[in-house]
Every structure is written in structure tokens, then in C-alpha cells.
XYZ file of C-alpha atoms in Angstrom:
719
model
C 0.113 -22.252 -47.001
C 0.784 -20.589 -50.366
C 1.349 -17.206 -48.689
C 3.672 -18.693 -46.105
C 5.536 -20.519 -48.874
C 5.917 -17.325 -50.893
C 7.219 -15.481 -47.853
C 9.751 -18.261 -47.144
C 10.847 -18.220 -50.779
C 11.441 -14.493 -51.034
C 13.226 -14.562 -47.665
C 15.527 -17.386 -48.952
C 14.218 -19.925 -46.466
C 12.104 -22.282 -48.577
C 13.475 -25.858 -48.663
C 11.410 -27.079 -51.616
C 11.464 -24.424 -54.349
C 9.989 -26.781 -56.943
C 6.738 -26.878 -54.951
C 6.302 -23.171 -55.846
C 8.390 -22.370 -58.950
C 8.100 -23.594 -62.525
C 4.909 -24.898 -64.141
C 2.011 -25.888 -61.927
C -0.905 -26.770 -64.096
C -1.626 -23.725 -66.277
C 0.171 -21.410 -63.880
C 3.859 -20.601 -64.250
C 5.873 -18.983 -61.461
C 9.331 -17.535 -61.657
C 11.325 -15.719 -58.927
C 13.515 -13.003 -60.391
C 14.473 -10.463 -57.757
C 15.117 -7.068 -59.381
C 13.499 -7.911 -62.767
C 11.116 -5.539 -64.455
C 9.144 -8.103 -66.347
C 9.089 -11.772 -67.412
C 7.786 -13.052 -70.731
C 7.288 -16.782 -71.571
C 8.391 -17.891 -75.049
C 8.194 -21.212 -76.904
C 11.626 -22.772 -76.764
C 11.383 -23.615 -80.452
C 10.564 -20.673 -82.660
C 10.229 -18.104 -79.826
C 6.540 -17.448 -80.113
C 5.217 -15.587 -77.105
C 3.148 -17.800 -74.831
C 2.322 -15.261 -72.185
C 3.454 -12.653 -69.783
C 3.916 -13.134 -66.055
C 2.661 -10.575 -63.567
C 4.598 -9.386 -60.515
C 2.733 -10.969 -57.611
C 5.234 -10.113 -54.846
C 7.318 -6.953 -54.771
C 10.483 -9.081 -53.949
C 10.404 -10.350 -57.528
C 7.950 -13.254 -57.748
C 6.182 -13.396 -61.128
C 3.261 -15.631 -62.007
C 0.728 -16.047 -64.800
C -1.325 -18.525 -66.798
C 0.275 -20.071 -69.779
C -2.229 -22.082 -71.794
C 0.065 -24.045 -73.995
C 2.153 -26.610 -72.098
C 5.183 -26.750 -74.387
C 8.906 -26.473 -73.730
C 9.483 -22.805 -72.971
C 12.135 -20.253 -72.129
C 11.951 -16.999 -70.190
C 12.655 -13.499 -71.440
C 13.598 -11.462 -68.444
C 13.798 -7.705 -68.573
C 16.481 -6.379 -66.277
C 17.356 -2.688 -65.841
C 19.423 -1.965 -68.859
C 19.392 -5.464 -70.478
C 17.296 -8.450 -71.511
C 18.126 -12.075 -70.733
C 16.713 -15.150 -72.314
C 17.098 -18.474 -70.668
C 15.290 -21.742 -69.947
C 13.712 -22.121 -66.549
C 15.718 -24.218 -64.066
C 12.433 -25.182 -62.357
C 10.948 -26.694 -65.552
C 13.269 -29.750 -65.411
C 12.360 -32.914 -63.694
C 14.447 -35.157 -61.372
C 18.115 -35.089 -62.354
C 20.073 -37.798 -60.630
C 19.031 -41.381 -61.256
C 17.872 -43.743 -58.558
C 20.931 -45.925 -59.099
C 23.232 -42.924 -58.592
C 21.538 -42.117 -55.310
C 21.516 -45.728 -54.161
C 25.211 -46.229 -54.906
C 26.087 -42.959 -53.176
C 24.156 -43.865 -50.084
C 25.951 -47.236 -50.065
C 29.306 -45.550 -50.318
C 30.001 -47.291 -53.607
C 29.459 -44.556 -56.186
C 32.994 -44.733 -57.582
C 32.274 -42.140 -60.325
C 31.118 -39.305 -58.219
C 33.262 -36.889 -60.175
C 31.038 -37.617 -63.233
C 27.801 -37.120 -61.361
C 28.186 -34.874 -58.373
C 29.545 -31.331 -58.303
C 29.041 -29.099 -61.313
C 28.628 -31.095 -64.548
C 28.486 -29.225 -67.821
C 25.983 -31.089 -69.990
C 23.087 -30.891 -72.414
C 19.702 -31.788 -70.830
C 16.562 -32.056 -72.943
C 18.422 -30.269 -75.743
C 19.491 -27.416 -73.462
C 23.115 -26.738 -72.564
C 23.823 -25.886 -69.008
C 25.260 -27.170 -65.772
C 23.810 -29.706 -63.345
C 24.777 -29.243 -59.696
C 24.504 -31.922 -57.031
C 25.799 -31.772 -53.402
C 25.337 -33.832 -50.291
C 23.918 -31.853 -47.361
C 21.248 -33.999 -45.702
C 20.830 -31.761 -42.631
C 20.533 -28.407 -44.375
C 17.157 -26.692 -44.477
C 17.889 -25.021 -47.808
C 20.790 -25.150 -50.302
C 21.322 -22.784 -53.200
C 23.843 -22.439 -55.962
C 25.424 -19.003 -55.899
C 27.957 -17.467 -58.199
C 28.922 -14.609 -60.392
C 26.036 -15.570 -62.693
C 23.391 -14.632 -60.059
C 25.099 -12.022 -57.984
C 25.938 -14.523 -55.236
C 22.295 -14.291 -54.221
C 21.036 -17.392 -52.451
C 17.439 -16.625 -53.193
C 17.792 -16.995 -56.949
C 18.756 -20.688 -57.405
C 17.563 -22.818 -54.525
C 17.934 -26.604 -55.152
C 15.720 -29.616 -54.912
C 16.327 -32.141 -52.065
C 16.380 -35.816 -52.939
C 15.460 -36.901 -49.472
C 16.320 -40.593 -49.947
C 20.003 -39.696 -50.088
C 20.228 -36.175 -48.646
C 21.431 -34.856 -51.976
C 20.431 -31.480 -53.372
C 20.300 -30.980 -57.194
C 19.573 -28.245 -59.692
C 20.121 -27.741 -63.479
C 20.935 -24.183 -64.432
C 20.598 -23.567 -68.208
C 23.111 -21.662 -70.233
C 25.944 -21.552 -67.668
C 29.377 -22.002 -69.154
C 32.644 -23.593 -67.971
C 34.962 -21.231 -66.133
C 32.289 -19.514 -63.974
C 32.846 -19.348 -60.248
C 30.285 -20.736 -57.862
C 29.678 -21.864 -54.243
C 26.744 -23.198 -52.237
C 24.724 -21.232 -49.745
C 23.192 -23.423 -47.003
C 20.825 -22.877 -44.159
C 21.851 -25.159 -41.288
C 19.473 -27.239 -39.158
C 18.860 -24.219 -36.959
C 17.981 -21.985 -39.905
C 21.126 -19.943 -39.730
C 22.916 -19.048 -42.995
C 26.279 -20.796 -43.030
C 29.500 -19.394 -44.589
C 29.430 -19.985 -48.335
C 30.794 -23.415 -49.114
C 33.084 -24.568 -51.949
C 31.876 -27.633 -53.810
C 33.278 -30.852 -52.231
C 33.366 -32.483 -55.592
C 34.507 -29.430 -57.588
C 36.576 -30.408 -60.640
C 38.191 -26.938 -60.763
C 38.729 -24.015 -58.401
C 39.729 -20.404 -58.270
C 43.383 -19.771 -57.550
C 44.043 -19.244 -53.859
C 43.647 -17.122 -51.836
C 40.224 -17.102 -53.574
C 38.151 -19.993 -52.459
C 35.304 -20.478 -54.938
C 34.823 -23.510 -57.118
C 34.795 -23.251 -60.905
C 32.657 -24.975 -63.487
C 34.938 -27.325 -65.419
C 34.642 -28.116 -69.116
C 33.047 -31.370 -70.198
C 35.526 -32.224 -72.884
C 37.783 -35.219 -72.009
C 41.571 -35.017 -72.283
C 43.135 -36.002 -75.612
C 45.222 -38.930 -74.262
C 48.001 -40.419 -76.319
C 49.293 -42.858 -73.690
C 47.506 -46.102 -74.512
C 50.762 -48.032 -74.927
C 51.986 -46.684 -71.619
C 48.868 -47.677 -69.736
C 49.184 -51.246 -71.098
C 52.813 -51.514 -69.996
C 52.779 -49.768 -66.619
C 51.912 -52.821 -64.539
C 55.322 -54.330 -65.492
C 57.051 -51.034 -64.878
C 55.762 -50.841 -61.323
C 55.943 -54.474 -60.259
C 58.012 -55.653 -57.341
C 60.703 -56.927 -59.723
C 60.993 -53.573 -61.575
C 63.301 -50.721 -60.767
C 61.338 -47.899 -59.094
C 63.341 -44.716 -58.563
C 61.100 -41.884 -57.446
C 61.902 -38.213 -57.610
C 59.706 -36.339 -55.068
C 58.701 -32.817 -56.129
C 56.929 -29.816 -54.652
C 55.519 -28.296 -57.823
C 55.542 -24.740 -56.555
C 59.224 -24.628 -55.625
C 61.138 -26.972 -57.951
C 61.683 -24.080 -60.410
C 60.450 -20.541 -60.657
C 60.698 -17.981 -63.415
C 62.758 -14.791 -63.372
C 59.972 -12.968 -61.586
C 59.820 -15.631 -58.913
C 56.473 -17.035 -60.037
C 55.629 -20.708 -60.076
C 55.141 -22.143 -63.571
C 51.925 -23.531 -64.979
C 51.692 -27.214 -65.849
C 52.843 -26.708 -69.449
C 55.975 -24.699 -68.529
C 56.716 -27.146 -65.692
C 56.417 -30.022 -68.147
C 58.915 -28.342 -70.487
C 61.532 -28.421 -67.772
C 60.728 -31.020 -65.135
C 59.803 -34.002 -67.372
C 63.131 -33.829 -69.416
C 65.012 -33.358 -66.176
C 63.451 -36.431 -64.473
C 63.910 -38.470 -67.609
C 67.476 -37.332 -68.086
C 68.413 -38.082 -64.534
C 67.190 -41.657 -64.919
C 64.312 -41.545 -62.406
C 61.460 -43.879 -63.363
C 58.857 -42.053 -61.323
C 57.928 -38.475 -60.479
C 55.966 -38.099 -57.242
C 54.220 -34.802 -56.510
C 53.445 -33.592 -53.026
C 49.663 -32.996 -52.972
C 48.416 -31.102 -55.929
C 44.762 -31.295 -54.822
C 43.508 -27.765 -54.139
C 44.428 -26.482 -50.722
C 43.844 -23.025 -49.215
C 47.175 -22.599 -47.436
C 50.348 -22.989 -49.534
C 52.464 -23.401 -46.409
C 50.778 -26.712 -45.801
C 52.583 -27.989 -48.985
C 49.238 -29.545 -49.959
C 48.718 -31.733 -46.936
C 45.721 -29.734 -45.813
C 43.598 -30.228 -48.952
C 39.951 -29.228 -49.483
C 39.579 -29.839 -53.176
C 39.973 -33.629 -53.439
C 38.922 -33.682 -57.048
C 40.555 -30.529 -58.377
C 44.216 -29.909 -59.329
C 45.388 -26.731 -57.660
C 44.631 -23.647 -59.771
C 48.046 -22.335 -58.741
C 49.423 -24.159 -61.752
C 46.718 -23.613 -64.314
C 43.735 -25.641 -65.476
C 42.784 -29.268 -65.009
C 43.350 -29.787 -68.680
C 46.918 -28.522 -68.150
C 47.518 -31.107 -65.529
C 46.162 -33.880 -67.848
C 48.591 -32.726 -70.527
C 51.437 -32.900 -68.012
C 50.623 -36.510 -67.161
C 50.323 -37.443 -70.822
C 53.692 -35.876 -71.637
C 55.340 -37.669 -68.686
C 54.066 -41.006 -70.058
C 55.405 -40.173 -73.485
C 58.795 -39.569 -71.902
C 58.595 -42.896 -70.059
C 58.068 -41.355 -66.615
C 55.340 -42.546 -64.210
C 53.457 -39.985 -62.129
C 52.550 -40.593 -58.501
C 50.500 -38.253 -56.349
C 50.388 -37.720 -52.568
C 46.818 -38.184 -51.406
C 45.433 -37.266 -47.982
C 42.387 -39.213 -46.728
C 43.368 -38.908 -43.027
C 42.226 -35.378 -42.226
C 41.107 -32.013 -43.641
C 41.399 -28.382 -42.549
C 38.647 -26.462 -40.807
C 38.522 -23.463 -43.115
C 34.977 -22.105 -43.112
C 34.475 -22.547 -46.910
C 35.383 -26.229 -46.743
C 34.044 -29.547 -45.511
C 34.018 -28.698 -41.827
C 30.441 -28.334 -40.507
C 29.400 -28.442 -44.131
C 25.632 -28.522 -43.575
C 25.814 -27.154 -40.047
C 26.652 -30.557 -38.600
C 29.652 -32.871 -38.331
C 28.921 -34.265 -41.800
C 32.330 -35.420 -43.040
C 33.973 -35.677 -39.574
C 33.034 -36.975 -36.126
C 31.033 -34.767 -33.721
C 33.120 -35.906 -30.778
C 36.546 -34.241 -30.884
C 38.061 -37.421 -29.406
C 37.493 -38.950 -32.795
C 36.928 -35.999 -35.094
C 39.736 -33.603 -34.323
C 43.466 -34.155 -34.937
C 45.437 -32.467 -32.121
C 48.790 -32.668 -33.982
C 47.584 -30.905 -37.150
C 44.615 -28.890 -35.845
C 42.436 -30.572 -38.475
C 39.194 -32.558 -38.746
C 39.272 -36.364 -39.169
C 37.060 -38.072 -41.723
C 34.323 -40.287 -40.338
C 35.251 -43.427 -42.143
C 32.352 -45.265 -40.537
C 29.894 -43.262 -42.685
C 29.112 -44.725 -46.065
C 28.899 -41.394 -47.899
C 32.230 -40.182 -46.519
C 34.011 -43.467 -47.369
C 32.515 -43.355 -50.825
C 33.584 -39.685 -51.262
C 37.214 -40.598 -50.575
C 37.186 -43.722 -52.720
C 35.756 -41.680 -55.597
C 38.510 -39.065 -55.111
C 41.249 -41.700 -55.344
C 39.737 -43.194 -58.440
C 39.265 -39.789 -60.011
C 43.013 -39.197 -60.119
C 43.772 -42.680 -61.304
C 41.076 -42.948 -63.938
C 40.347 -39.386 -65.068
C 43.977 -38.226 -65.019
C 45.786 -41.516 -65.799
C 47.925 -41.082 -62.683
C 50.009 -44.188 -62.049
C 49.633 -44.366 -58.319
C 48.858 -42.743 -54.997
C 51.055 -42.354 -51.927
C 48.677 -42.300 -49.025
C 49.780 -39.796 -46.400
C 49.717 -40.375 -42.587
C 48.367 -43.942 -42.659
C 49.529 -44.507 -39.059
C 47.275 -41.666 -37.862
C 44.304 -43.433 -39.476
C 45.076 -46.850 -38.022
C 45.288 -45.858 -34.368
C 42.553 -44.159 -32.424
C 45.081 -42.947 -29.824
C 47.470 -41.427 -32.375
C 48.948 -38.272 -30.875
C 46.540 -38.456 -28.011
C 46.932 -38.759 -24.270
C 45.034 -41.098 -22.010
C 41.384 -40.045 -21.884
C 41.593 -38.130 -25.180
C 40.485 -41.036 -27.400
C 37.637 -43.539 -27.664
C 38.422 -47.215 -27.894
C 36.954 -49.360 -30.686
C 34.052 -51.709 -30.051
C 36.361 -54.381 -28.757
C 38.072 -51.906 -26.329
C 41.277 -51.636 -28.400
C 43.204 -48.762 -30.043
C 42.893 -49.949 -33.604
C 40.621 -47.918 -35.868
C 38.545 -50.661 -37.392
C 36.721 -48.371 -39.774
C 40.020 -47.024 -41.119
C 41.315 -50.599 -41.637
C 38.211 -51.515 -43.568
C 38.437 -48.323 -45.629
C 42.083 -48.882 -46.612
C 41.346 -52.505 -47.529
C 38.462 -51.437 -49.647
C 40.537 -48.682 -51.255
C 43.286 -51.126 -52.329
C 40.707 -53.702 -53.428
C 38.850 -51.161 -55.616
C 41.977 -49.701 -57.111
C 43.289 -53.198 -58.066
C 39.962 -54.038 -59.681
C 39.375 -50.765 -61.555
C 42.882 -49.487 -62.302
C 45.152 -52.379 -63.469
C 48.808 -51.557 -63.013
C 48.275 -48.592 -60.687
C 50.019 -48.720 -57.312
C 49.084 -47.481 -53.828
C 51.933 -46.664 -51.419
C 51.483 -46.273 -47.678
C 53.388 -43.759 -45.544
C 53.055 -45.969 -42.421
C 55.524 -45.331 -39.684
C 54.705 -48.121 -37.246
C 55.072 -51.931 -37.211
C 51.451 -52.572 -38.170
C 51.528 -56.041 -39.618
C 50.668 -56.805 -43.217
C 50.541 -53.375 -44.734
C 51.499 -54.750 -48.146
C 49.923 -58.209 -47.563
C 46.938 -58.916 -49.825
C 43.544 -58.100 -48.395
C 42.378 -61.683 -48.973
C 45.062 -62.747 -46.527
C 44.074 -60.183 -43.956
C 46.483 -57.423 -44.942
C 45.853 -53.847 -45.825
C 46.639 -54.507 -49.533
C 49.054 -51.685 -50.292
C 51.492 -52.205 -53.165
C 54.502 -50.706 -51.212
C 55.168 -49.154 -47.821
C 57.631 -46.389 -46.958
C 60.389 -47.877 -44.760
C 60.510 -45.089 -42.174
C 62.518 -47.228 -39.750
C 65.315 -47.744 -42.291
C 65.443 -44.021 -42.976
C 65.646 -42.977 -39.335
C 68.251 -45.658 -38.443
C 70.590 -45.081 -41.380
C 70.376 -41.239 -41.198
C 71.151 -41.485 -37.490
C 74.277 -43.593 -38.375
C 75.433 -41.170 -41.051
C 75.201 -38.213 -38.716
C 77.763 -39.798 -36.320
C 81.415 -38.897 -36.754
C 82.992 -41.846 -38.631
C 85.275 -42.416 -35.643
C 82.208 -43.298 -33.569
C 80.273 -45.366 -36.218
C 81.676 -48.591 -34.899
C 79.390 -48.274 -31.857
C 76.337 -47.722 -34.062
C 76.961 -50.477 -36.650
C 73.557 -52.048 -36.159
C 71.797 -48.918 -37.414
C 72.912 -49.870 -40.899
C 72.164 -53.587 -40.624
C 68.973 -53.727 -38.699
C 66.816 -52.932 -41.717
C 67.807 -56.229 -43.234
C 66.234 -58.110 -40.270
C 62.729 -57.080 -41.465
C 63.434 -56.098 -45.084
C 61.220 -58.897 -46.431
C 58.267 -58.386 -44.074
C 56.789 -55.840 -46.506
C 57.434 -54.478 -50.014
C 59.407 -51.383 -49.103
C 60.287 -47.975 -50.561
C 63.440 -46.423 -49.017
C 62.358 -42.724 -48.586
C 64.636 -39.726 -48.249
C 61.628 -37.383 -48.441
C 60.843 -33.737 -47.822
C 60.196 -34.558 -44.163
C 63.910 -34.977 -43.591
C 64.852 -31.478 -44.794
C 62.328 -29.223 -42.976
C 61.509 -27.966 -39.516
C 65.075 -27.354 -38.513
C 66.404 -30.695 -39.641
C 68.676 -29.043 -42.138
C 69.597 -30.613 -45.496
C 70.924 -34.082 -46.254
C 74.363 -32.565 -46.905
C 74.112 -30.666 -43.670
C 73.507 -33.822 -41.664
C 76.841 -35.245 -42.805
C 79.774 -34.813 -40.392
C 83.287 -33.592 -41.103
C 84.859 -30.914 -43.269
C 83.247 -29.987 -46.601
C 85.064 -32.774 -48.492
C 84.007 -35.395 -45.924
C 80.446 -34.074 -45.982
C 80.192 -34.598 -49.745
C 81.935 -38.000 -49.555
C 79.610 -39.074 -46.733
C 76.534 -38.106 -48.778
C 77.851 -39.862 -51.866
C 78.485 -42.964 -49.833
C 75.097 -42.840 -48.212
C 73.300 -42.488 -51.589
C 75.339 -45.386 -52.913
C 74.338 -47.407 -49.848
C 70.633 -46.605 -50.438
C 70.606 -47.264 -54.181
C 72.166 -50.713 -53.675
C 70.165 -51.712 -50.658
C 67.043 -53.856 -51.185
C 63.936 -51.687 -51.627
C 62.629 -49.187 -54.146
C 64.091 -45.654 -53.966
C 62.731 -42.169 -53.248
C 64.684 -38.880 -53.136
C 63.283 -35.449 -52.524
C 64.239 -32.718 -54.947
C 67.487 -30.968 -54.162
C 68.976 -34.088 -52.614
C 70.456 -34.952 -56.014
C 72.534 -31.749 -56.039
C 73.496 -31.849 -52.414
C 71.511 -28.758 -51.512
C 73.327 -27.288 -48.464
C 70.351 -25.518 -46.897
C 66.978 -26.678 -45.643
C 64.193 -26.749 -48.215
C 62.206 -23.461 -48.540
C 58.818 -23.942 -50.126
C 58.605 -20.223 -50.997
C 61.704 -20.279 -53.249
C 63.011 -22.335 -56.176
C 65.709 -24.918 -55.731
C 69.188 -23.329 -55.799
C 70.055 -24.364 -59.376
C 73.192 -22.112 -59.551
C 74.802 -24.668 -57.172
C 75.430 -26.847 -60.253
C 78.175 -24.415 -61.315
C 80.147 -25.871 -58.401
C 81.880 -29.106 -59.438
C 81.047 -30.706 -56.068
C 77.359 -30.208 -56.521
C 77.464 -31.149 -60.193
C 79.356 -34.286 -59.214
C 76.623 -35.338 -56.782
C 74.019 -34.829 -59.501
C 76.016 -36.977 -61.828
C 76.369 -39.651 -59.167
C 72.617 -39.819 -58.729
C 72.281 -40.168 -62.467
C 74.728 -42.949 -62.573
C 73.186 -44.724 -59.572
C 69.845 -44.616 -61.363
C 71.451 -46.086 -64.479
C 73.062 -48.883 -62.406
C 69.831 -49.568 -60.574
C 67.864 -49.852 -63.845
C 70.555 -51.525 -65.870
C 71.773 -54.171 -63.454
C 69.008 -56.655 -62.916
C 70.498 -57.923 -59.644
C 70.041 -54.471 -58.093
C 66.280 -54.498 -58.547
C 64.919 -57.868 -59.686
C 64.484 -59.198 -56.134
C 64.130 -55.921 -54.274
C 61.311 -57.455 -52.216
C 62.588 -61.048 -51.805
C 65.118 -62.494 -49.314
C 66.602 -64.594 -52.119
C 67.910 -61.406 -53.719
C 70.305 -60.559 -50.872
C 73.236 -62.093 -48.977
C 75.514 -60.530 -46.460
C 79.221 -61.018 -47.240
C 80.537 -58.673 -44.568
C 77.966 -57.507 -41.972
C 79.991 -57.602 -38.794
C 83.124 -55.492 -39.383
C 82.322 -52.947 -36.753
C 85.904 -51.985 -36.138
C 86.404 -50.714 -39.694
C 82.793 -49.804 -40.518
C 82.815 -51.875 -43.647
C 79.753 -53.506 -45.135
C 79.582 -55.835 -48.128
C 76.771 -57.810 -49.690
C 75.671 -59.617 -52.820
C 72.553 -58.847 -54.765
C 70.979 -61.484 -57.025
C 68.615 -61.235 -59.923
C 66.810 -64.053 -61.725
C 68.489 -67.315 -62.588
C 71.165 -66.750 -65.080
C 71.643 -63.013 -64.278
C 74.940 -61.930 -62.869
C 75.188 -61.106 -59.150
C 76.325 -57.768 -58.038
C 78.829 -57.166 -55.166
C 78.393 -54.040 -53.099
C 81.126 -52.819 -50.704
C 80.809 -49.782 -48.445
C 83.653 -48.131 -46.462
C 81.992 -45.707 -44.006
C 85.210 -44.209 -42.678
C 87.666 -41.758 -44.286
C 90.449 -44.384 -43.925
C 91.442 -46.140 -47.207
C 91.530 -49.971 -46.877
C 94.236 -51.805 -48.774
C 93.891 -55.454 -49.711
C 90.525 -55.855 -48.088
C 89.555 -59.436 -48.963
C 85.967 -60.239 -49.822
C 84.669 -63.617 -50.893
C 82.713 -63.870 -54.177
C 80.650 -66.631 -55.806
C 82.363 -66.534 -59.207
C 85.873 -66.855 -60.461
C 87.490 -64.504 -62.999
C 87.519 -60.779 -63.319
C 85.129 -58.563 -61.481
C 84.510 -55.088 -63.001
C 84.171 -52.024 -60.839
C 81.122 -50.580 -62.553
C 80.584 -47.718 -60.067
C 82.742 -46.065 -57.428
C 81.273 -43.144 -55.520
C 84.879 -41.860 -54.904
C 85.271 -41.331 -58.683
C 86.772 -37.996 -59.849
C 83.675 -37.281 -61.863
C 81.693 -37.207 -58.640
C 84.117 -35.110 -56.666
C 86.088 -37.918 -55.063
C 89.782 -38.802 -54.888
C 89.495 -41.194 -57.879
C 91.096 -44.007 -55.936
C 89.816 -47.512 -56.545
C 90.693 -50.751 -58.266
C 91.586 -49.537 -61.712
C 88.270 -50.631 -63.154
C 88.572 -54.328 -62.340
C 90.099 -56.931 -60.088
C 90.752 -60.636 -60.532
C 89.371 -63.186 -58.133
C 92.017 -65.260 -56.352
C 91.708 -68.857 -55.216
C 91.683 -67.797 -51.549
C 88.664 -68.974 -49.588
C 86.789 -66.235 -47.743
C 83.304 -65.617 -46.394
C 82.147 -69.054 -47.430
C 83.340 -68.888 -51.057
C 86.237 -70.652 -52.685
C 87.566 -67.445 -54.233
C 87.855 -63.844 -53.140
C 88.780 -60.377 -54.323
C 91.640 -58.311 -52.715
C 90.069 -54.910 -52.882
C 91.185 -51.365 -52.288
C 88.390 -49.605 -50.494
C 88.416 -45.817 -51.106
C 87.595 -43.545 -48.137
C 83.891 -42.926 -47.479
C 82.835 -44.713 -50.653
C 80.669 -47.416 -52.104
C 81.760 -49.825 -54.849
C 79.571 -51.842 -57.201
C 81.328 -54.788 -58.883
C 80.002 -57.280 -61.481
C 81.668 -60.512 -62.733
C 82.870 -60.553 -66.304
C 80.711 -62.285 -68.785
């Protein structure tokens, strides 16, 4: 048995290296392929305890060491001598509680336990590795420190949880590593990146990196205490969506690191008046053209932008500037790159074996098996890692609809019904409910936003009431309807009036975010400006009116980068935004309008206080199809002034257009999207208009307004 074990060890096929290596009674064994000699030294003082003999030509050394004291090895290599402690002299590494919680799917601090953890163990500095691969016959840590040789550092299997572990002394942060696995059939698999890696090599390289153990030096305690109020349903949330690699690039065309991005992006977002900055996925992903939506490093910020510490500094600086940071997060699917999660231990470990459940036909990716405790726990731990370790203020969960329906993007016969025979994915529902419950418990004030494109009921309803428990939901229906309306020639808008009003039928069924996201300016859809009809003047006026309509409509706001400057071309992820456009007064005017809309949204309580409540909205004019005019009132808390919003969606000026109002006196025109500063005709109501005792729209008084062409007005009562 010993001979067979030795042959398996030197061949890299032994699944239990601790049975052979390290101290066994008075005998000590060490496998050092290519070494010329091995001497055993006392760890303290360095006294020689013995020399090991070469007992197998492949590099197995063994010998008797009489004194059983902590020791280290002096290894003579050709041309150099190395001293290190023996990885196989250390006992069990992960605690029973860690393994139990992991097997239950409730180890919420996996990022502190699994992966590569720099630590001091028994007085020895090194790195502890732990990886889940229950069906592998052997797992080894390989890296630049051992010549990527899978024979040198095979791991110990903790069978009760299918977790492999090993402590390698004297490794330092920054070194690259992967795992080499033998599958159930004994075949060597492609080298695998660490699923819980905290840092990675920069793509196109695919190895994981050992991250440092030092925590970030946070200065945002006051922010963390106040953020719940900043993100509540009665707070103004105006979100600027950013693709970090293409918002700005240097003169050489290179993407900036986190520190240089912070120098420019944070002051810009703050200066524009956005309350939130949302990044498209920054989790490590092999293909930049996926924009991050095909991630494999669910615990590691992409090395494209520097170190994890750099990302932490970015978040801290954003908080210091009063800007919240949201991240896109993708638990719906993952790419099938050979170094990733797919067939991780030679089996469908993270996904389903049956492609009717485990393969996503729309994105050619694998689908997480949310019915498996370890997979569910892996994803929950990833979400919490960003919220707790990086102080991120919330997650936007991508592609929720694809998770909720088993037949999403599938034809008849290409999907498996649930246990009740239905199309609902019960495991995904349970996972999302658990996600939102755990985030609420562990991360006070953090938000979770769903990109959910169907009419699934109760997306933002509390879990205790049977809902999914999200904080907010993207209102995809509102976006599609209103963009479709705006794309029509104004002469034809009368026949599509309901596209602008239908969103108010269901506006209070969920807590909504109104999204004009990156999805609307890619894949041949053109830019927001390009969607607008008419000559150039009308295109700009239409877009100004549309943004005015959006910012005054109930619901939180989200705008993708470039929209604020009326980018005329479709977004290109391989190039920076066209910042020279701002030399053109029309584009500069659009940017100023977005700034002023943000200021109005934040500064006028009626425009945000009851964003998610029916009591905050009342139609005044909702049925003037012939003239394509809309008017409504927004209400704040008791005692706060109401706001009147009037939209003229044709290029025809309207003189003396009477609108009923709930208060007498003077009403001030606080924003007019047709203002000269924005590139408009500067026609309006001279800054204010007095209410007249003429009953209209159910009120005893009304305003005789001039409605500029293709424009939105915001009016407030005096006092």
C-alpha cells in the first residue's frame, strides 16, 4: 500500500497527501521534485534535527527525526537554497462550524474563510487555501511559487463538506495561483481560477491572485449611519449608470485605475447633482465585450482598474463626496470559460447537468443551480462581500426575469416544469427572498434593485407578505412605452397618447426606478438623441422634454452615461464618451438641464417625497390627446408645497392654456426645458404667473399658461 501510495503521489494522483507527507511518528516525508537535498531544522533557533534521504527518484525524501518539535525545511535546489515550514505539518484548517455553515448554504462570510487567505498560523505567516470540489479525486494549489506543478502542493479533503484545504507557509500577497484538479474519471482538468478569489490577474490572463489581509482604512462611518435615509422611498434617488472602462480614457486611450477614475468621476457625479453612481458589473470577467455581465470572479473587482484596495478607496471617496455607490450583480448565469466555474470538478457543480435547466440559450451561458445549498450560499456570500467588505450601498440584480421563469427564452420541450407542473422557478424565488432577507438583516440601509421585465407580482413587496423583498424594481414597461411615444413624429403622437399615461395605472404596484439604461443605446438602437424625431433643433427639444417628463414623473431616476450630454451616436464600450461634444452649446445645454433637473428633484420635496405613493400624484390634464399636453400635480408631506408639471409634446406653442391649481396667488416657473440656457427658444411665462378665479379641472382657480414648444414646465406656488 505504501508503494502504491508513493507511486500515486509522484504521479500527481494521490487524493490524500497528508497520509504520506509530513511527520508520521519518527519519520518525516517531504516531496520536493527536482531538489538535491532536504534538511530538517528546528523552527526556533535553527538547530539541525536531521537530514532526509531521497527514497524515490521523482523527489520523495524521508528520514527519521527523533525530536518532535516545530520544524522547518532547508531545501537545496540547483543554484539556491530555500527555507520554509512544511505545509504538511499543520493540522485541520477550517473549523467544523465553517464547514457546517457552508454545507447548509449559510456561510455568509465565505470571503473571509474560503479562497486564498493571507494569515499567520501557529506563528507562521503564509496563505490558507480552501476550495469546494467534492467530486474531484485530487486538488492541488499551483502557481508561480511552485512552477505550476500540481504534484507539489496537493490539498487535504474535508469529506464532510467536499472542501479541500492547504496552508502554504511564506507565500505573500500578489502571487498568482490556480487549482489543478483531477476529475471523477481521473483526467486532469483545465487549470481553474479560484471561485472565491479576492483578486485576479488582469485579463486576458486568468489566474487568481493572493490578496493582502489588511482591511481598508474607511472614513465613512457617518455616511454608513445616514445612508438608510438617503435611499428610502421618500428620498430623491437619481442614479448615473457608468461603464468604468469607457466613461473616460487617457490620452493614450487607456482606461484609468480606480484612483484616477475617482479624481474625475466622483466630482462629476457630485457636480451634476446625481445622488447615486451605479457601475455596470465590476466583478472580474474574462471578456470585456460582455460589459461585465459574464462574470467569473464574484468576489474580486476587475484588475483592469487596479487593486481591490483601489476600489475600496473609490467607494470611500464617493461617500466623502455624498455619492452612493451601487453595483450591478449577476447571479443568474455564468460563462463557460474553461478556467471558470463550468464543470469545476469535472461535474456540473455550480450549474445543472440537464441543459434544459443548466444552459441559457439566449446568452450561451450556464445557469446556477439554486437548489443546491453550497451554490446558493456562494452567491449570498458574494452579495454580502460587496456590501460589507466594500461598503457598497446597494446591488442591482441583473436579469431577474430569467431567474424566475423556467421557460425564459425557451421553446416548448426545452424546459422542465417545477414540482407543481408550472413555469415558475421555485428555487430562484426562494433564493431571491433569502437574499433580500439576509441583506436587510446584515446590511442596514443597503438597497437591492431588481431588473425584472415582467409583471411578476410583489417584486418589492416584503418577504413576510409573500413578495420577493427587493427595495426597488426597474420599470421596464414605462421605459418601453414612453420611448416608443417619443420616437413618433409629434404630428402622430395624439394616436399614441396612452403610452405616456399607462405607467400611472400601475405606478404604485411596486417601488419603481425609471431606467434609461445602457440597454437602450446598444445593439443598433442608436442613442437617446437619435431616437428623437425631427430636425436637429426638434431632436434636442424632444430629448429635453422627455428628460423633463422623466424627472418629474413618480419613480426614482436612472440615466446611462452620455445621455446627459445628448450623445448623438450609439455607445461604444471600446472608446471614451465624446467629451468634446460639450464645446457645442446644444450639448452643453442638455448637460446643464440634467444638472438643473437633479437640483429640482432633490430640492423640491413634492417631486420625490411620495415617489412611491399614490397620494403623491394627481392628474390635472391627462386626456388632451389632440394637443399632446399632459399636466399633473406632485405632492410632498403635509405642509410642503405642491408642484405643477406641464408637458407640451408638440412643436406648436400653446397660448392661454388654462390649468386648474389647488392654490391661489402667484406660481413661479422654477424650470422650463425651453430655456435659452438649455438651447431652447426661451419662451415661457416670464418666471411666474398669477392664478385667476376661473374654475378648471376641479379647482376654484387656474393658471393661463403659455406652453413652449416641445417643453416641460415646473411651477411652484409662492410662499
